[in-house]
Coordinates of C-alpha atoms in Angstrom, one line a residue:
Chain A
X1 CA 25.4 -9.2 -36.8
X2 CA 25.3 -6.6 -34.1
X3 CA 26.6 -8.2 -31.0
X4 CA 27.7 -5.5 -28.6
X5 CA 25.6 -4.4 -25.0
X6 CA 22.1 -2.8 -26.1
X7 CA 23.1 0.3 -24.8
X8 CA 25.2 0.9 -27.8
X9 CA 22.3 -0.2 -30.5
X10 CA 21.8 3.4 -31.1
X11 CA 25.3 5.0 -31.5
X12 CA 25.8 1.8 -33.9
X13 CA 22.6 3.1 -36.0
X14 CA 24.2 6.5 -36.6
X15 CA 27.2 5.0 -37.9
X16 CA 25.4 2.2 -40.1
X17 CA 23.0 4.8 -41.5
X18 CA 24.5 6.6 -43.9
X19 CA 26.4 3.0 -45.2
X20 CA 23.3 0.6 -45.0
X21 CA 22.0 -0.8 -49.1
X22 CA 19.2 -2.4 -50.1
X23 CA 18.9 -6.2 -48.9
X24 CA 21.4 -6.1 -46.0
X25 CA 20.1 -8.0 -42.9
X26 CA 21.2 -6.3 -39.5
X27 CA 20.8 -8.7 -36.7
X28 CA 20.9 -7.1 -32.9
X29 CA 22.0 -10.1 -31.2
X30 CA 20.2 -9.7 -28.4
X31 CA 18.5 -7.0 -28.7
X32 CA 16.9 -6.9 -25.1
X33 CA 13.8 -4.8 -25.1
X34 CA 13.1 -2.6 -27.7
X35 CA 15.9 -2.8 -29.6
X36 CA 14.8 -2.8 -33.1
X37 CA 12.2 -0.3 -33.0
X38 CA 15.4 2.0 -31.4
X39 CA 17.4 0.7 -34.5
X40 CA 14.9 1.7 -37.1
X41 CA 14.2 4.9 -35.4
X42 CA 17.4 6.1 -35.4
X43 CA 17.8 5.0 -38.9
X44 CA 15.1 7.3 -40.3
X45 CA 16.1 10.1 -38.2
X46 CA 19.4 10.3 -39.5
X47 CA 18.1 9.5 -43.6
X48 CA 19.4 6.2 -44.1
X49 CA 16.2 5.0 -46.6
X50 CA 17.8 1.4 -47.3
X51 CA 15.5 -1.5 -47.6
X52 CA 17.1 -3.3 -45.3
X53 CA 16.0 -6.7 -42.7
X54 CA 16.6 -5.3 -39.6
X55 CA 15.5 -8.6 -36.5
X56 CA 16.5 -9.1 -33.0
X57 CA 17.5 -12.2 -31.1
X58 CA 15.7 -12.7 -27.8
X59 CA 19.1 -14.1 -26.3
X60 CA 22.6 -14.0 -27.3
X61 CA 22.8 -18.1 -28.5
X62 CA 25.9 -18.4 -26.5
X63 CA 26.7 -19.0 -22.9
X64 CA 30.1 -17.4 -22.6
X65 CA 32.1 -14.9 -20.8
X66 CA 34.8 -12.8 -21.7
X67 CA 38.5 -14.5 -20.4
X68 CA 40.9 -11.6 -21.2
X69 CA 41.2 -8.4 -23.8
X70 CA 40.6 -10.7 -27.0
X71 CA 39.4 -13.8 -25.7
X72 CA 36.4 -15.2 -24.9
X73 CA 35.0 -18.7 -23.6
X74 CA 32.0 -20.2 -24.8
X75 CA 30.4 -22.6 -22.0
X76 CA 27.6 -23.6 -24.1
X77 CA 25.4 -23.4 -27.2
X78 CA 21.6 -22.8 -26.7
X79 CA 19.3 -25.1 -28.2
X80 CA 17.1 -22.6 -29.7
X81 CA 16.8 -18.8 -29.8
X82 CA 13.7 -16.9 -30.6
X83 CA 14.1 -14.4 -33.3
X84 CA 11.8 -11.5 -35.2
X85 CA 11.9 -9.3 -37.8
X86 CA 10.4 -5.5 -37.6
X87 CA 8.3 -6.0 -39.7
X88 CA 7.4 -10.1 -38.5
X89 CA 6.1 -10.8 -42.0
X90 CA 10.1 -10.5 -43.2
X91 CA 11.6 -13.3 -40.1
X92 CA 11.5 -15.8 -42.5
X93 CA 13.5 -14.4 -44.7
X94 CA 16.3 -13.7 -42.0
X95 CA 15.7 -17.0 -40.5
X96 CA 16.4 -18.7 -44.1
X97 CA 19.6 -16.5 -45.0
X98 CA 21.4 -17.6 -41.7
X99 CA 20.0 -20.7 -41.3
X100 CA 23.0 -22.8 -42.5
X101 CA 25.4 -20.7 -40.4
X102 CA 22.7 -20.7 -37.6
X103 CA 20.4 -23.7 -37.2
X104 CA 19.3 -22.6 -33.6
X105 CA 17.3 -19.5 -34.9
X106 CA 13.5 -20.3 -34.5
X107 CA 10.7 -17.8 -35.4
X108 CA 10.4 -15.3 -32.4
X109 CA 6.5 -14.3 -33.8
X110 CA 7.4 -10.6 -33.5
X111 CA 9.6 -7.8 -32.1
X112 CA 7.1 -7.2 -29.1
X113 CA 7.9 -11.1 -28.2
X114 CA 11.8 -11.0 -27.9
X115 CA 11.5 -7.7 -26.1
X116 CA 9.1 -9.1 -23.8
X117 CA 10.3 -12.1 -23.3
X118 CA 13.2 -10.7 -21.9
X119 CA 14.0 -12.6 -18.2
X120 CA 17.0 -10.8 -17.5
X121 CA 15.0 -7.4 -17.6
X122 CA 13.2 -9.4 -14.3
X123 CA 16.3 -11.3 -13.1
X124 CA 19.4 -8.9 -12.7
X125 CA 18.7 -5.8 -11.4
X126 CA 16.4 -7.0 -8.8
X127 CA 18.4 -9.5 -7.6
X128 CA 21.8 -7.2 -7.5
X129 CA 19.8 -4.3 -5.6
X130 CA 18.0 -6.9 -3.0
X131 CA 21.8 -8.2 -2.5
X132 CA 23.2 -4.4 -2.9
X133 CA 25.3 -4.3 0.8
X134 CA 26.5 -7.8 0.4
X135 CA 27.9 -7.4 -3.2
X136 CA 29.7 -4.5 -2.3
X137 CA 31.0 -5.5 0.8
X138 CA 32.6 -8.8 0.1
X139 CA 32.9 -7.9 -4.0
X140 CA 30.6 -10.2 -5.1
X141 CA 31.8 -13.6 -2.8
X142 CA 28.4 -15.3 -2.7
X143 CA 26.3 -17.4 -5.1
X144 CA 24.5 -15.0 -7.1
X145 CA 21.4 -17.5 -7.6
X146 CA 21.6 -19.7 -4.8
X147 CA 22.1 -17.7 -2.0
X148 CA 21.2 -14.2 -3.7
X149 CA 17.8 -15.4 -4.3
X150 CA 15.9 -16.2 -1.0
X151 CA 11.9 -16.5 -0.6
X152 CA 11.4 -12.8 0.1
X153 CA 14.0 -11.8 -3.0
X154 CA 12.1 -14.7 -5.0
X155 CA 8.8 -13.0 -3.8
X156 CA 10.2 -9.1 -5.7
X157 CA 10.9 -11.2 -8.7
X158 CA 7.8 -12.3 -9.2
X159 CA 5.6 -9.1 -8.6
X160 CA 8.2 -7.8 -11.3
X161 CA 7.3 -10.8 -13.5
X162 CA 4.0 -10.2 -12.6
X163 CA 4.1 -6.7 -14.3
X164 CA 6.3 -7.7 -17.4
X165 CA 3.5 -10.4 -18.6
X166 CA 0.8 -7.9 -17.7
X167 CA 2.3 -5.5 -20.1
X168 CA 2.6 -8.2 -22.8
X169 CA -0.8 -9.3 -22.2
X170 CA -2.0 -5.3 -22.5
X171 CA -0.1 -5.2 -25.9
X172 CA -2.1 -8.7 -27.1
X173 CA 0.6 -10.7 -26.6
X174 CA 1.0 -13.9 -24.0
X175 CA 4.7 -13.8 -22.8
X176 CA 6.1 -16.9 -20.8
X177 CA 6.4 -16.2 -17.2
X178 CA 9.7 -17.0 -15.5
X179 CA 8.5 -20.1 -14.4
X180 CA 7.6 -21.4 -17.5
X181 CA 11.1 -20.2 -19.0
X182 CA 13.1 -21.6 -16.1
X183 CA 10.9 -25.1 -16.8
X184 CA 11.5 -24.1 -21.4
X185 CA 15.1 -23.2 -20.6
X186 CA 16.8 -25.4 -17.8
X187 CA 13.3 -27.5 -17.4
X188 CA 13.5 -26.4 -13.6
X189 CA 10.7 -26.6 -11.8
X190 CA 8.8 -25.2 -8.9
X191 CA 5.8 -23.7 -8.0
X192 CA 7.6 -20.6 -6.5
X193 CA 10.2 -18.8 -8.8
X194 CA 12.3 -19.4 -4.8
X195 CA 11.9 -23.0 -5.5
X196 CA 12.7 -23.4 -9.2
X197 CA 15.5 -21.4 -9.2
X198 CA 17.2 -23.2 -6.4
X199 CA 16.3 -27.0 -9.2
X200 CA 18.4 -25.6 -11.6
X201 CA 22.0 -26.6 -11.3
X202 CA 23.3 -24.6 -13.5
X203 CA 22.5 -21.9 -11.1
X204 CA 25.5 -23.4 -9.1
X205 CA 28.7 -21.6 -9.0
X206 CA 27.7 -18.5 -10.6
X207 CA 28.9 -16.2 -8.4
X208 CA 27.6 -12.3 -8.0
X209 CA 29.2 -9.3 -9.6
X210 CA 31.9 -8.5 -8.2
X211 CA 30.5 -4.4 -7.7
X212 CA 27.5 -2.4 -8.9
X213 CA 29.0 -0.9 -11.5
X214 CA 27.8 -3.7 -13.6
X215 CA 25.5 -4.5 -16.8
X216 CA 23.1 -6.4 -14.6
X217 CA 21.8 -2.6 -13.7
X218 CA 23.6 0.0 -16.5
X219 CA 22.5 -1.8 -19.1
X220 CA 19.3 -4.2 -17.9
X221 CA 17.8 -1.0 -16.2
X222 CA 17.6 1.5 -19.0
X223 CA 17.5 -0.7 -22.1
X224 CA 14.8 -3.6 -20.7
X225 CA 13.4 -2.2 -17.5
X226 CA 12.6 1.3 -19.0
X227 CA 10.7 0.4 -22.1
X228 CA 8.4 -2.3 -20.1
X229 CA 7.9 0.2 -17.3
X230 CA 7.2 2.9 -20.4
X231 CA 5.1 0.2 -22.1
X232 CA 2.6 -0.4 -18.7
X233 CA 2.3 3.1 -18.0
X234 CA 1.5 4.2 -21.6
X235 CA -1.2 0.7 -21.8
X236 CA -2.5 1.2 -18.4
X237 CA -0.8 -1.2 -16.7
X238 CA 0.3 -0.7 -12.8
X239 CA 3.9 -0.8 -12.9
X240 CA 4.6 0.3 -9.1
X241 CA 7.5 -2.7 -8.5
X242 CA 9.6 -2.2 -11.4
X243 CA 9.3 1.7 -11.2
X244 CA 10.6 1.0 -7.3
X245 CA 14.0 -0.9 -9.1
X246 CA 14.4 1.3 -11.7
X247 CA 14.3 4.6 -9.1
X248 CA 16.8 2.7 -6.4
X249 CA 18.9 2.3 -9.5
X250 CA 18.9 5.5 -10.6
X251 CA 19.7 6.8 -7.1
X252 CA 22.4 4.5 -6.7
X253 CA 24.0 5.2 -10.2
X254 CA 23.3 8.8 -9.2
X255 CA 22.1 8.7 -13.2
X256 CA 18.3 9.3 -14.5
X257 CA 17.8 5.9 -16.2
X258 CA 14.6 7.2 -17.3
X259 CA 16.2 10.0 -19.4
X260 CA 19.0 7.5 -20.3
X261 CA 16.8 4.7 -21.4
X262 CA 14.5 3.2 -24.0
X263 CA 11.4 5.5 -23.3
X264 CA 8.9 5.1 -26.2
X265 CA 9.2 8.4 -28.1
X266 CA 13.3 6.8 -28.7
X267 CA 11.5 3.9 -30.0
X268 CA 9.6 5.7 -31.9
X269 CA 6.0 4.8 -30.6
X270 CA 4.8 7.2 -28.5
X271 CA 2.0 8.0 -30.1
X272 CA 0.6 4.9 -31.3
X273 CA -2.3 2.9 -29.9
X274 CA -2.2 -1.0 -29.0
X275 CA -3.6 -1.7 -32.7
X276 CA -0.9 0.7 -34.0
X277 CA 1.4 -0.8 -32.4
X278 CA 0.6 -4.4 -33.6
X279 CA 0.6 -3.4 -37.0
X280 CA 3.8 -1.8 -36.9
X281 CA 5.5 -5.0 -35.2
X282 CA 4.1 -7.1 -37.7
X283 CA 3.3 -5.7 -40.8
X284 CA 5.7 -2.7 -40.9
X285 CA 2.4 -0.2 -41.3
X286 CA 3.8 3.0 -39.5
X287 CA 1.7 6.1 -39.4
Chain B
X1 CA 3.6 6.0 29.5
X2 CA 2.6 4.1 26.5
X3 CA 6.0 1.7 25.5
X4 CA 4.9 -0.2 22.9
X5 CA 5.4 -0.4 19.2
X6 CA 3.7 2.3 17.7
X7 CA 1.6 -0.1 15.8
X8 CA -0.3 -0.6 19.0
X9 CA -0.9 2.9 19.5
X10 CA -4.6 3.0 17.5
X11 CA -5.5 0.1 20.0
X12 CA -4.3 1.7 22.7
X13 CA -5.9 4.6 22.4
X14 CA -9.4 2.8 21.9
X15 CA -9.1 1.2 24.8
X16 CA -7.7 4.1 26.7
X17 CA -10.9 6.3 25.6
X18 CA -13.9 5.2 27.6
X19 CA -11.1 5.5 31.1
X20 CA -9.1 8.8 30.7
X21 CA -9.5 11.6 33.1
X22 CA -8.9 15.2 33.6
X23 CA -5.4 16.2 33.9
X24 CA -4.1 13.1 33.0
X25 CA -0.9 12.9 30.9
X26 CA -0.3 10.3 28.5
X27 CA 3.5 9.9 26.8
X28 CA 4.1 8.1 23.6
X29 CA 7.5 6.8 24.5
X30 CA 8.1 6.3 21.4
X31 CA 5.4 7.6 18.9
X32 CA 7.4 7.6 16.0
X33 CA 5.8 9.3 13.3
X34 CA 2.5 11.3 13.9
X35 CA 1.8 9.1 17.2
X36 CA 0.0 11.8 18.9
X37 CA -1.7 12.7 15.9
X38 CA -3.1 9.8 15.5
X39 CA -3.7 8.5 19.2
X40 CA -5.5 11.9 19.6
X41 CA -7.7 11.2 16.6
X42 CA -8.8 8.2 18.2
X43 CA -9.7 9.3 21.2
X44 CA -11.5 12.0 19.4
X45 CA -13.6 9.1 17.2
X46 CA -14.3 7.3 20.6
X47 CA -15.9 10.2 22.0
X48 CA -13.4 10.5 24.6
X49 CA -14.0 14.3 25.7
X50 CA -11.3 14.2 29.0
X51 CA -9.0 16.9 29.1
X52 CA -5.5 15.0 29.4
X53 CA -2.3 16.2 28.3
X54 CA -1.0 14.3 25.4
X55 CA 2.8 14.1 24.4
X56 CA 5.2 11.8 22.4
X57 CA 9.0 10.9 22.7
X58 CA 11.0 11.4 20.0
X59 CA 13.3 8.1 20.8
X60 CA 13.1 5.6 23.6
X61 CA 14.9 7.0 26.3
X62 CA 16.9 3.4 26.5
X63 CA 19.2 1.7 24.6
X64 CA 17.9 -1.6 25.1
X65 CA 16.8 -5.2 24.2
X66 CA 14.8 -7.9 25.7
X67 CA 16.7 -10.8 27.0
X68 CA 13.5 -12.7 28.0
X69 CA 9.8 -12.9 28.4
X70 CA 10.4 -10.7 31.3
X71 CA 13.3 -9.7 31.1
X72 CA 15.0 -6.4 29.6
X73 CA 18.6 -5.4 29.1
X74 CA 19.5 -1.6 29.4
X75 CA 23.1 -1.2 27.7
X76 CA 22.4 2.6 28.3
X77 CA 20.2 5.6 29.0
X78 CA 20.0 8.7 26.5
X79 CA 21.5 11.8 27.8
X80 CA 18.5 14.0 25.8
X81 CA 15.6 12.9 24.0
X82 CA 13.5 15.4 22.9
X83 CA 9.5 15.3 24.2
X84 CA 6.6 17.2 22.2
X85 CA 3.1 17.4 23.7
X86 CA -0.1 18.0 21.1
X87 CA -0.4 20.8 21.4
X88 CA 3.2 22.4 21.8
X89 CA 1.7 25.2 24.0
X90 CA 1.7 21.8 26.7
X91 CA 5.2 20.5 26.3
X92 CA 6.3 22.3 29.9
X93 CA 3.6 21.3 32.0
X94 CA 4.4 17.8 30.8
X95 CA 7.9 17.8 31.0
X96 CA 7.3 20.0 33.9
X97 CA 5.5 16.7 35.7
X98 CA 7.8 13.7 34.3
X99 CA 11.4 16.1 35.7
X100 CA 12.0 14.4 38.8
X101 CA 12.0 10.9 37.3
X102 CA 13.4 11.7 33.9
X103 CA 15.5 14.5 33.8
X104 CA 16.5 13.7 29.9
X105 CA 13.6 14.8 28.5
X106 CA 14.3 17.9 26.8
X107 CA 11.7 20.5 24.4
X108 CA 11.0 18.9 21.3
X109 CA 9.6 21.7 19.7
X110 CA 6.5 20.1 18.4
X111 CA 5.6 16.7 17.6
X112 CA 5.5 17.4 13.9
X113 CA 9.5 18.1 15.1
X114 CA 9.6 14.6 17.0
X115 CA 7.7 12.8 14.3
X116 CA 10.1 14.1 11.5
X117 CA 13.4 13.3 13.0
X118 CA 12.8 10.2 13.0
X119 CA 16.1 8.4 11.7
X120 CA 14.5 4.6 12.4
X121 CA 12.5 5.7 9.6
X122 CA 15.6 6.4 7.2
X123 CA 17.8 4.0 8.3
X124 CA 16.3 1.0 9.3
X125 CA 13.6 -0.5 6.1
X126 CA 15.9 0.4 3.6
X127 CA 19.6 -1.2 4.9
X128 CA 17.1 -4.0 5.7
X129 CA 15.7 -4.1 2.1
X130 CA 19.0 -3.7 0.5
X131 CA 20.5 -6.1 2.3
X132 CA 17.6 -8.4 2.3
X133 CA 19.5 -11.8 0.3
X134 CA 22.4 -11.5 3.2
X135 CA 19.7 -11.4 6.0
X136 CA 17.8 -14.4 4.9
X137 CA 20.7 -16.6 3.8
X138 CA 22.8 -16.2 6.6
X139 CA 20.2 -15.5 9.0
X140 CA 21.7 -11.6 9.9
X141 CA 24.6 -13.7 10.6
X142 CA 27.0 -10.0 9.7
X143 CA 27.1 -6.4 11.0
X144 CA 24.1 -4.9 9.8
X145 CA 25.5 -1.2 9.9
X146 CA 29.4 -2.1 9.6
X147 CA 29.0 -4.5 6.8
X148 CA 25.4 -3.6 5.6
X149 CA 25.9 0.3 4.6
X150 CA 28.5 0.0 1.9
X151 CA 29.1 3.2 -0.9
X152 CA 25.9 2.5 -2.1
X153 CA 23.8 1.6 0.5
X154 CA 24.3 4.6 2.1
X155 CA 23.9 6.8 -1.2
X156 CA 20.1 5.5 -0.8
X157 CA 20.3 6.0 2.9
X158 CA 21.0 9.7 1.7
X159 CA 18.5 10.1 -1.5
X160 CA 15.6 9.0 1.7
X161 CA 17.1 12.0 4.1
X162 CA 16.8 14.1 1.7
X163 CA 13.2 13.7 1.3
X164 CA 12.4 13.8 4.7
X165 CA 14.5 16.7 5.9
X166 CA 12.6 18.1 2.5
X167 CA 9.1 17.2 3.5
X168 CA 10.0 19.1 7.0
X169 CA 10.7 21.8 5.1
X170 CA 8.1 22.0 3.5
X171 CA 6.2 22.2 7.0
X172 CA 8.2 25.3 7.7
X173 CA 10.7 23.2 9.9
X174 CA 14.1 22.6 10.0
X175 CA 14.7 18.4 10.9
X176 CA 18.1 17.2 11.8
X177 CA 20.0 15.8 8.6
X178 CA 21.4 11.7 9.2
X179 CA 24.5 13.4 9.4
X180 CA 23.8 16.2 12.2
X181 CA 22.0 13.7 14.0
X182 CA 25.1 11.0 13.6
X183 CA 27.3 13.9 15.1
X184 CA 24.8 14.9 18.3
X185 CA 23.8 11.2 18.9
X186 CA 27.3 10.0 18.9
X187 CA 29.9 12.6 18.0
X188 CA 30.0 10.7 14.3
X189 CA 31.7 12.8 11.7
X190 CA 32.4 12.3 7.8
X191 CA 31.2 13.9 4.7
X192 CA 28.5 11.4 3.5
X193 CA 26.8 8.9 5.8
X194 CA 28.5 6.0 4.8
X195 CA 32.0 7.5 6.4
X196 CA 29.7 8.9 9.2
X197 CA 28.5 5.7 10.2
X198 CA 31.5 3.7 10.0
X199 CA 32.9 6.1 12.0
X200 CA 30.6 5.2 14.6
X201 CA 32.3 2.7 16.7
X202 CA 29.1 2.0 18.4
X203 CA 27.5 0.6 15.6
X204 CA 30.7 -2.5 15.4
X205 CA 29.2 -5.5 16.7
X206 CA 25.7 -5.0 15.8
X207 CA 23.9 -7.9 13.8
X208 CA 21.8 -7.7 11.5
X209 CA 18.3 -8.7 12.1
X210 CA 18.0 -12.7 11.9
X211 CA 14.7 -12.5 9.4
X212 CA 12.8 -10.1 7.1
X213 CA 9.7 -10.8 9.5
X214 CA 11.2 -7.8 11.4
X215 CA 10.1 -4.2 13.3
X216 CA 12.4 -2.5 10.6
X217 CA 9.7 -3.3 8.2
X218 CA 6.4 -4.1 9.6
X219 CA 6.7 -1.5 12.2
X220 CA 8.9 1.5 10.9
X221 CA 7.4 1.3 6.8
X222 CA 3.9 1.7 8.2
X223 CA 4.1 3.7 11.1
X224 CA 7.3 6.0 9.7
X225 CA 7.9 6.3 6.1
X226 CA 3.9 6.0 5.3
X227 CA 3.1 9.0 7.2
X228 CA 6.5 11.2 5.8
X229 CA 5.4 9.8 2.7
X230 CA 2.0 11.2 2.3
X231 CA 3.1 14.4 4.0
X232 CA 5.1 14.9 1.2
X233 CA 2.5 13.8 -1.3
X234 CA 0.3 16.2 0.5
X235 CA 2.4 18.7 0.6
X236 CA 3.9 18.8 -3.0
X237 CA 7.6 17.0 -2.1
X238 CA 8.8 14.7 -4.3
X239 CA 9.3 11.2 -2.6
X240 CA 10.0 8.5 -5.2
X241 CA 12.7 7.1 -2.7
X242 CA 10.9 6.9 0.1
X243 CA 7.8 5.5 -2.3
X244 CA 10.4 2.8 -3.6
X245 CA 10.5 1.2 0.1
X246 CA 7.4 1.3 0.9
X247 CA 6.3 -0.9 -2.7
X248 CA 9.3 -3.1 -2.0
X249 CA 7.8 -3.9 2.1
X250 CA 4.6 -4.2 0.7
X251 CA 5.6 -6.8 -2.2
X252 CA 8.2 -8.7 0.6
X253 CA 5.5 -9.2 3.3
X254 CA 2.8 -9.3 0.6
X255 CA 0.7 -6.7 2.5
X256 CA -0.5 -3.5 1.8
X257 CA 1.7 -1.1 4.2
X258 CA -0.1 1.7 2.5
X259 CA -3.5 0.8 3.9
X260 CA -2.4 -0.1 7.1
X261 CA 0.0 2.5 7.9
X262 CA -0.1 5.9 9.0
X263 CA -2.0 8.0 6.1
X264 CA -3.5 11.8 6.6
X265 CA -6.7 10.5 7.5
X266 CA -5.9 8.0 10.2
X267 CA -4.1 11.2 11.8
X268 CA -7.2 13.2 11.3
X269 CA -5.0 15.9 9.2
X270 CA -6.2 15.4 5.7
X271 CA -7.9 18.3 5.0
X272 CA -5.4 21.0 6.8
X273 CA -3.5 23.1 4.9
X274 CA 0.2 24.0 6.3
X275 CA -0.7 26.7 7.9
X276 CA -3.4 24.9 9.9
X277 CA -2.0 22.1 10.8
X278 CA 0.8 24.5 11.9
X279 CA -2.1 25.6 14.2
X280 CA -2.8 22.3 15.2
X281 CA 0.2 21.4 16.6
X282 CA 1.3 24.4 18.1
X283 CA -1.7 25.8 19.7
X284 CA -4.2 22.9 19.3
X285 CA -6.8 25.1 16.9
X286 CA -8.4 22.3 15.2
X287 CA -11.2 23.4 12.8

């Protein structure tokens, strides 16, 4: 179980690679977008030939923050997390070896799904850049959701959603829009993504980072944003408001998240076509 | 004198066509970017033939804000705002005939100089953007330059300079940096614009704009950062910052800034290369 931020999914490949044997599962837990086409990548570029289940997790299945060095508190248990193999036709064999341990697994349908399912791709980095000035200038003393996310902010997150399930629906696959995971996850409802989010409770109290040095945009940007972004523009998909995030990002980290993050030739499919692709995800036929 | 937002300036100029006569002199006080350009154009499409001298202001010569319907509040008057007429071969007999009344107007080399050192353009749709949660939860209840340019703020406030003063260049002319014109406009000093502008004691106590539904965007994304945009498309300058902005506007006030702002072809400069639009705006050769 591989539970560490995705951008360290590949330096934990190089390591695993040359100790990985035949039957082990590997579960990247999450493995936000992309993560185990990276995995397996890196695995065959550094030799390791196992025959091992390698999945991803949509979500990590716990709601939980870090409370010190070694310490950790767990707010809640999710109901159900989507999870997929690569190839799908082997997720019911992960799904039955960690079933007792992990009852909330369900079948994610395919790699494609988790990594495109992924909300906080659409979420975080948009929201922390729309509230860039106030973060930094109070550290973060505001309510991230509630008052970070007002009908114009609400308005960016949904031509970003917009994009995300366009690039799903290029690839063959119908990925839930924010709404309809806001109404799945918290059953908040709304006809704006303004309105819904301000129906969840849980929302309340969850204040901002307290800085931009933060995952919401060092990891969300290069490991979620990057590959959907990469995705549209290799599909033909208009991609013009996440592109705008990732390049204020980049210019704020003063680092090229594009060079840094999941482009498709790390994940290994650059040069496949939608029906290459497909197969891949699902039946583990790789050219 | 034409004192209105530059948006108006199209309409002005179509209604101004069928009247204008010989030797009159028309001022753009403001015309942001490419206001003579395009009022000129007009005129041109309207079959206006009159012989009138045509300038534009790089600034409003006031610092000022209306208290009223009718009613205006001057806090101050500009010691020197530079003046370009179309072409630059004019700019004495014009400020030649405005001298006795305003004495601040000063050379401004050429309106491509006027329309490029444009700071509004830099400063104003991005700290809005970036700070766009604050504005609409509190209502611009904070200092928008004080509290709104933090670290990062102002590193994107920079990555946009640099891509105008870049474009310029591009033109064979040398615009002001945000930091030279912090030091001439107010005697501001620091090594990056966020120390420059907090170093700015004019800027304490100014709020924030109280909605998105603001001049910062509707009037300086189309009217400023469009046209430096497609210059720099144009021209072969890279301007993914500036580019950023403009999708962001756009997605905000769900309209298409691009369309309605100030592209080569509303300024009737599409087809020049730099030399000739050099030409254009120096010594009026228009092929």
């Amino acid at each position: 179980m591989v539970v560490v931020p995705s951008s360290a999914h590949a330096d934990i490949a190089r390591c695993a690679a040359p100790h990985l044997r035949d039957g082990q599962i590997v579960i990247l837990h999450p493995g936000r977008t992309g993560g185990c086409l990276e995995f397996s990548k890196v695995l065959r570029d550094h030799g390791c030939r196992a025959e091992i289940l390698l999945a991803e997790a949509e979500t990590l299945i716990y709601a939980s923050r870090s409370d010190g060095p070694a310490q950790v508190r767990i707010f809640s248990i999710k109901e159900a997390v989507p999870l997929a193999a690569l190839p799908a036709t082997r997720t019911p064999q992960v799904l039955e070896a960690i079933h007792e341990a992990y009852p909330q697994f369900i079948d994610g349908l395919s790699v494609l799904h988790t990594g495109l399912n992924n909300m906080g791709a659409i979420f975080h980095p948009a929201l922390t850049l729309l509230n860039a000035g106030r973060i930094e200038s109070t550290g973060g003393e505001f309510q991230f959701y509630i008052e970070g996310v007002t009908p114009s902010v609400a308005r960016v997150l949904e031509a970003l959603d917009r994009e995300r399930v366009t690039v799903a629906a290029a690839l063959g696959i119908r990925a839930r829009t924010g709404l309809e995971w806001l109404k799945m996850a918290y059953d908040a409802t709304g006809t704006t993504l303004y309105e819904a989010i301000h129906n969840q409770p849980g929302y309340r109290g969850i204040k901002a980072p307290s800085t931009l040095n933060h995952r919401y945009i060092f990891e969300d940007v290069p490991m979620s944003l990057v590959p959907i972004a990469a995705l549209g523009q290799r599909y033909g998909v208009s991609v013009q408001a996440i592109d705008s995030i990732i390049r204020l990002a980049c210019v704020i980290h003063q680092t090229d998240y594009w060079r840094r993050g999941r482009t498709l030739n790390k994940l290994g499919i650059e040069q496949l076509s939608v029906s290459e692709l497909t197969a891949y995800v699902n039946e583990g036929v790789y050219e």
